[in-house]
């Protein structure tokens, strides 16, 4: 395959052209450079117990403290989870600090990562392209047209959007239920909201813009009625954007609302009983799914997840242990090798 | 079927149908490039496979990636190859163009003169005029030459590498034309055979208007590519042009071989396919089940097909299977093939650049002609070597001779040669013993017997002088071969010299008194005949050195060889009896041909004259010579005497030159050769010119050559024959003629045996005097044969056979074929490297055995089995006996205690340690190699290679340490190689230098050609061409080892890398309903292999050195590593796969748990996984990398930087493109996430922990020999040298001697009993226990060289059923000095 490269001329049987008189006698002697003679200066690590020892100990010594730190951080995160089958009322509030509290809805057994599902969207349409609005991409099939009208937003992801509404009430000890104010914005990526997703025009009258399209089959309301706030309506509705970011794993949670902190003195959620009210729209029975509501604070490393801390501690300890094993090996056999075997 | 270039005047060119002279070696044109190149590339199965997968992507139901993107890798691979092909083709195109646009003079009918035209415009039938030093543009029939003898000299170095001049003759019908050939008058038709590639054949007719036909021979044809030398001007007609020329027809492109490693790799690629299919099947079944569990309730995420129809679980499983093949395609390493080729190209480059493989003397370095089997060099197990020209220098040095039954030992000459030997060896040894003779002196002062001792200072001076001289000689040797002083300056034997002088002075006296020469005493006349035969019975051309191609010639009256009977009658009439002496007296004229002719010769003649005068001034008067020669210098040769020393002889084979130089030492020198006469200068007699009637050239069947001359003194027609002793001896006149002749034959035979035992090449010289009638009778038939067209070669052969009968033996010569530098050391270290070396030679048994001893192939301490059989049955019996003997000897010796010592000392090593456990034939039983040598001759070999005996032969041969096949034909050589290769399933390397090795070189796995003096055929057929045999050591031990281990590691790494990456996606299928979804963005998926992880492995595959070159050469044992394929064993593939799966598990599940139940989206989760995989894969490479140069660091940094750059750009470029992943701003966000960094820190560590730990333990607990070698490398040079010099470096356990065990097909333990012992009395030569070699042992070692004679003899007595007299010959008692020298230096290096 890779035919001649160096002696192409000779190999091809060509006559080496040299002028009358034989030409000059140029020596073909190779150059004596470190590269050509394969003598480049090099670091030659030899992996033996003795040389590898320090690496193991160092890794162990670094990883274990990190792991402990991570574990502690993760444990400081408060998380509260309700499965949305039992609507049984009041729950105890575990949150006592004064940070934002994030409200998630969680689904399990929902394969948002299914290959055909993931593909079933039209990014141009979501980006506000008018042409795509009326002519959704083929990827959206069979959720591109309904009754010969283009679906906006098209595709299976949009069609299956989570449409329960969750509301949280504080059960005042005096018997009244106070609705906890929650913001519905700021829950999507900034780039999604401002770059990836756009309404077809900046026209405030979305109804006119979406004229000629139809709502996804499963939806109750068309896309331009998702919210009253024009900055959170249509394609740039954040609940919609969050849903469109397909989850990696079949059990996932998605950010639903943020309970902003009031001020630095008062806890975001007061101590006491709360009631969660759910408008139950979203069917999960068909896939043996499960719905949850999660309230959580977050730290610098995200949500509550002790795994990484434990992993660091484990790997660190294993390294340390192996380091000890190598130390023993090195002591028992290491010396024999270096000199005796060679000098024999 | 004839070719018929007809030349008509006017009208269309009748030759327009023949190929024109434009050559086009390019494969493609601008238009055809794309289709043709693609077509060629699709011959490779892998490419078809990948195109198939890419096309599969266009099917909507199964597609996994964006279809256009999926095409990217295969397009990339195809275009890389295409660009490479294009570049190569472009280079060819450029060189074609250059050649096509060279100028030559073509006759133009219109302008009636020769006009300059480009080569490409030359057509068949054109007349072209060629000037000296021009290159022939096409195959040209020579019609006219400015040479008075109607000759044209050409150099064919570009065709066959032979540097001597060849003579070509003008077509006979144009012989008598005067200087100016007029193309307009040409009016003949040429009929010749179709274009073919046989350089040595050309047949045809020229039909003249008159109806006369003349035959055309190869002597009339000038071949394209040759250079006109020594001939001012020649005119010819183009017969074959362009691609129909013999040179072009002979040129076939580089060979394509598949290496062992690649074969092994292909097996594993096949396994990869299986793994791929299993994974796809698993996923498909999983998907079917997953679908099934939902039953009729379709979940929202299970999207309907685009048509809105519902897919049944089974159908979707089938579709998914195809999808998975696309998704997992990376498992089949698409870039592996391209990477391997790139790495091999780099390896070839580095081998090319190695200074140690560069030979300064010939200014040549190693050539890799096959570019894809570099790694095979590291896995060789058997070496088959030619002897002459490969182990030996093919520089023939005249050593001794016997004339008329008297031996002349030439002791002074031997001493002189010893000097050169010393000179060679003293370069390594700093110790000096005494002084040596300066070379120049050795010629002149040879008769002063005591060797002059020189001081140290002059020696060094001389050495530098000799260097410069050697350099000058090497420059000159570009044009003239055989010019080293070692070959030229022969010190004559004083006794013989006296006789020659006496004889010639007597002859002179007799001539003066016109007495018949027959009165000369027969022994003296034999001597003079002997030297005359040496001088003229050859094809040596004389030239002067400073004008390398300017022949010094003498003009005589023009005479052609006898061509017709009339000519014969005319010439051999008594009136011309004195022509010999006439010519000799007229010979003092030294003229240049050109000045004589009056044609313009501005170029050559003045310079020639000036150099001649210069030479006269420069050269000191050779007083010594005159003083020592007992007779005063002769009258007419004074001018010559000074020049004679500067005459240069160019011969087709080096031994011819050696003989001519030898004769010159006896003042019997060849001064000129023309096609019709040879001029010889004899002492006292002056120049004698022998009319050369016929030359019957050498051929390998006759094994002899003859010349028929008319002796100028006796005027008899004399045949001088020179040839191999075996043939000549049979042709000697039945010795009933005289007691003397009988005695001569008997004695000569004895001496011949002695010479052979000394390792000399022997030639017999004989003569025959023909009566006129006999000659006429023979001539008649010979001429018939010569003019015959059908079967001319056969007829000429028969004619030669008729002539060469009833010869009279004159004498014999012994020529030494000197060992090349470093051959014994190379063989010793190759053998230590576990290579079995067989020597296959066409030489005689005795010569071969002696060379074998000299080059350490046979050890004086080992026993030798000699197999000489006369018949199939005898051969079978011999083999049977040998087998029994080996069994008996080595089976029982292994049991008793004494043998233990023997075996530990002699370390019989195992060569096939379970390398092929799959096949269960008896051949794969581990075989031990014993301290045994096997010598077999060609005839026996023919029997042994028979189907019925080959197994037995192999069983015997493989248990011997060295095998020597003598008298083998080229076909046998290739049969032996084929047999060993196919039956033993081993890697074979054949090395040779001559045309007779070509078949063997082609059959072997790796063919190596020595680019020596015997032409280029071997080189052309070879995969690697070396300037010297000794370079084989570094080529195999260092480059072979490196290439093998680099490639093996790279291939394994590739498999690992792809499996690890693909497995990540496979694990994911469990979490996406086996839907074929991938969390890794398709861009990363596709470019991961091609870009992100491609460079570091290429750098490592090219530059990694596990052990340094010095250590590899000093510890040849490390080569076993490659022989046993220890870097890449089948289990390693699986270990790598398991490791890959483990690592991918870690890389998958750490992010999985870290992000479990979070709001992470698919590709924000997949990108860290890609990053982790990249880090892990690069770190894995780091663990496997043995040497880290800045290039490694750079490549790894570059890879990582490239990944992040690409990812950042890609993720920022377009918010709506790249469906479905649409990873806008993902990487940017990840880089702000501390979790990402935390993952990057822990995952590679966790993934690589087991491998790292395992490597560390392995390095300490059970290091491989290679690792020990690496540890040695780390030591300071001083200590390392000390350790290595102990030479007893025991590298790891695998090399330590194991308890010896011999198992043959039928183990017969009864071989231990006494009866058998008795029947093999040779076993009473117990192998001496050899301790560490000390200085004191050296002498012993030398003396012990005499030992083998006994064992050889006793064995041959035993085993040789045919009692040939050769076998009973006593060995020479004094070991040749060369052997002793070699031993000494070798022992020290131990």
Coordinates of C-alpha atoms in Angstrom, one line a residue, chain B residues 911-1076:
Chain B
X911 CA 13.9 -22.4 19.8
X912 CA 10.3 -23.1 19.6
X913 CA 9.0 -22.6 23.1
X914 CA 5.4 -23.4 22.6
X915 CA 5.1 -20.9 19.9
X916 CA 2.5 -22.9 18.1
X917 CA 0.6 -24.8 20.6
X918 CA -2.4 -25.1 18.3
X919 CA -1.0 -27.6 15.8
X920 CA -0.5 -31.0 17.3
X921 CA 1.9 -32.6 14.9
X922 CA 5.0 -34.1 16.2
X923 CA 6.9 -31.1 14.8
X924 CA 5.7 -28.7 17.3
X925 CA 7.2 -30.6 20.2
X926 CA 9.8 -28.3 21.7
X927 CA 13.0 -29.1 20.1
X928 CA 16.4 -28.7 21.6
X929 CA 19.3 -27.6 19.5
X930 CA 22.4 -29.4 20.3
X931 CA 26.0 -28.8 19.8
X932 CA 25.9 -30.5 16.4
X933 CA 26.7 -29.3 13.0
X934 CA 25.2 -30.8 9.9
X935 CA 27.0 -30.8 6.6
X936 CA 25.1 -32.0 3.6
X937 CA 26.0 -31.9 -0.1
X938 CA 23.8 -31.0 -3.0
X939 CA 23.2 -34.4 -4.2
X940 CA 22.2 -35.7 -0.8
X941 CA 20.1 -32.7 -0.3
X942 CA 18.2 -33.5 -3.4
X943 CA 17.3 -36.9 -2.0
X944 CA 16.6 -35.4 1.4
X945 CA 14.3 -32.8 0.0
X946 CA 12.2 -35.6 -1.4
X947 CA 8.7 -35.8 0.0
X948 CA 9.3 -39.1 1.8
X949 CA 12.5 -37.9 3.5
X950 CA 11.9 -34.3 4.2
X951 CA 10.4 -34.8 7.6
X952 CA 13.4 -36.9 8.7
X953 CA 15.8 -34.4 7.2
X954 CA 14.1 -31.6 9.1
X955 CA 14.1 -33.6 12.3
X956 CA 17.9 -34.1 12.0
X957 CA 18.5 -30.6 10.8
X958 CA 16.6 -28.8 13.4
X959 CA 18.4 -30.5 16.2
X960 CA 21.7 -29.3 14.9
X961 CA 23.0 -26.0 15.8
X962 CA 24.2 -25.2 12.4
X963 CA 23.5 -26.6 9.0
X964 CA 25.7 -26.3 6.0
X965 CA 24.5 -27.2 2.5
X966 CA 27.2 -27.4 0.0
X967 CA 27.0 -27.7 -3.7
X968 CA 23.5 -26.6 -3.7
X969 CA 21.8 -25.2 -6.7
X970 CA 19.7 -22.0 -6.6
X971 CA 16.6 -24.1 -6.8
X972 CA 17.6 -26.3 -3.9
X973 CA 18.3 -23.2 -1.9
X974 CA 14.8 -22.0 -2.3
X975 CA 13.4 -25.5 -1.7
X976 CA 15.2 -25.7 1.6
X977 CA 13.9 -22.3 2.7
X978 CA 10.5 -23.2 1.6
X979 CA 10.6 -26.5 3.4
X980 CA 11.8 -25.0 6.7
X981 CA 9.3 -22.2 6.4
X982 CA 6.3 -24.3 5.7
X983 CA 7.0 -27.3 7.8
X984 CA 8.4 -25.7 10.9
X985 CA 6.2 -22.7 10.7
X986 CA 9.1 -20.4 11.5
X987 CA 10.1 -17.0 10.3
X988 CA 12.9 -17.2 7.8
X989 CA 15.4 -14.7 6.5
X990 CA 17.4 -15.4 3.4
X991 CA 20.5 -13.3 2.7
X992 CA 22.6 -13.4 -0.4
X993 CA 24.2 -11.3 -2.9
X994 CA 24.1 -13.1 -6.3
X995 CA 21.7 -14.0 -8.9
X996 CA 21.8 -17.5 -7.6
X997 CA 20.3 -16.4 -4.3
X998 CA 17.4 -14.7 -5.9
X999 CA 15.0 -17.6 -5.7
X1000 CA 15.8 -18.1 -2.0
X1001 CA 15.5 -14.5 -1.2
X1002 CA 12.1 -14.4 -2.8
X1003 CA 10.8 -17.5 -0.9
X1004 CA 11.9 -16.4 2.5
X1005 CA 9.7 -14.2 4.8
X1006 CA 12.4 -11.6 4.6
X1007 CA 14.9 -11.4 1.8
X1008 CA 18.0 -9.5 2.3
X1009 CA 20.4 -8.7 -0.5
X1010 CA 24.0 -7.7 -0.1
X1011 CA 24.7 -4.9 -2.4
X1012 CA 28.1 -6.1 -3.2
X1013 CA 30.0 -6.7 -6.3
X1014 CA 27.9 -9.4 -8.0
X1015 CA 25.4 -7.3 -9.6
X1016 CA 22.0 -6.1 -8.5
X1017 CA 19.8 -9.0 -9.1
X1018 CA 19.7 -10.1 -5.4
X1019 CA 19.2 -6.5 -4.3
X1020 CA 16.3 -6.1 -6.8
X1021 CA 14.6 -9.2 -5.4
X1022 CA 15.2 -8.4 -1.8
X1023 CA 13.2 -6.6 0.8
X1024 CA 16.2 -5.1 2.4
X1025 CA 19.6 -4.4 0.8
X1026 CA 22.6 -4.2 3.0
X1027 CA 26.1 -3.1 2.1
X1028 CA 27.6 -5.7 4.4
X1029 CA 26.7 -8.8 6.1
X1030 CA 27.7 -7.5 9.5
X1031 CA 25.0 -4.9 9.4
X1032 CA 22.6 -7.7 9.7
X1033 CA 23.3 -7.7 13.4
X1034 CA 22.1 -4.2 14.0
X1035 CA 19.3 -4.5 11.5
X1036 CA 17.9 -7.5 13.3
X1037 CA 18.9 -7.1 16.9
X1038 CA 18.2 -3.4 17.2
X1039 CA 16.0 -2.2 14.4
X1040 CA 14.1 -5.4 14.2
X1041 CA 13.6 -5.5 17.9
X1042 CA 12.5 -1.9 18.0
X1043 CA 10.2 -2.1 15.1
X1044 CA 8.6 -5.2 16.4
X1045 CA 8.1 -4.1 19.9
X1046 CA 6.9 -0.6 18.9
X1047 CA 4.4 -2.0 16.4
X1048 CA 3.2 -4.8 18.7
X1049 CA 2.7 -2.3 21.5
X1050 CA 1.0 0.1 19.2
X1051 CA -1.4 -2.5 17.8
X1052 CA -2.3 -3.7 21.3
X1053 CA -2.8 -0.2 22.4
X1054 CA -5.1 0.5 19.5
X1055 CA -7.3 -2.5 20.3
X1056 CA -7.4 -1.4 23.9
X1057 CA -8.2 2.2 23.0
X1058 CA -11.0 1.4 20.7
X1059 CA -12.5 -1.2 23.0
X1060 CA -12.4 1.1 26.0
X1061 CA -14.0 3.9 24.1
X1062 CA -16.8 1.8 22.6
X1063 CA -17.5 0.0 25.8
X1064 CA -18.4 3.3 27.4
X1065 CA -21.3 3.5 25.0
X1066 CA -22.1 -0.1 25.5
X1067 CA -22.6 0.4 29.2
X1068 CA -24.8 3.3 28.5
X1069 CA -27.2 1.1 26.6
X1070 CA -28.3 -0.3 29.9
X1071 CA -29.6 3.1 30.8
X1072 CA -31.2 4.1 27.6
X1073 CA -33.4 1.2 26.9
X1074 CA -30.8 -0.3 24.5
X1075 CA -31.9 2.3 22.1
X1076 CA -28.6 2.9 20.5

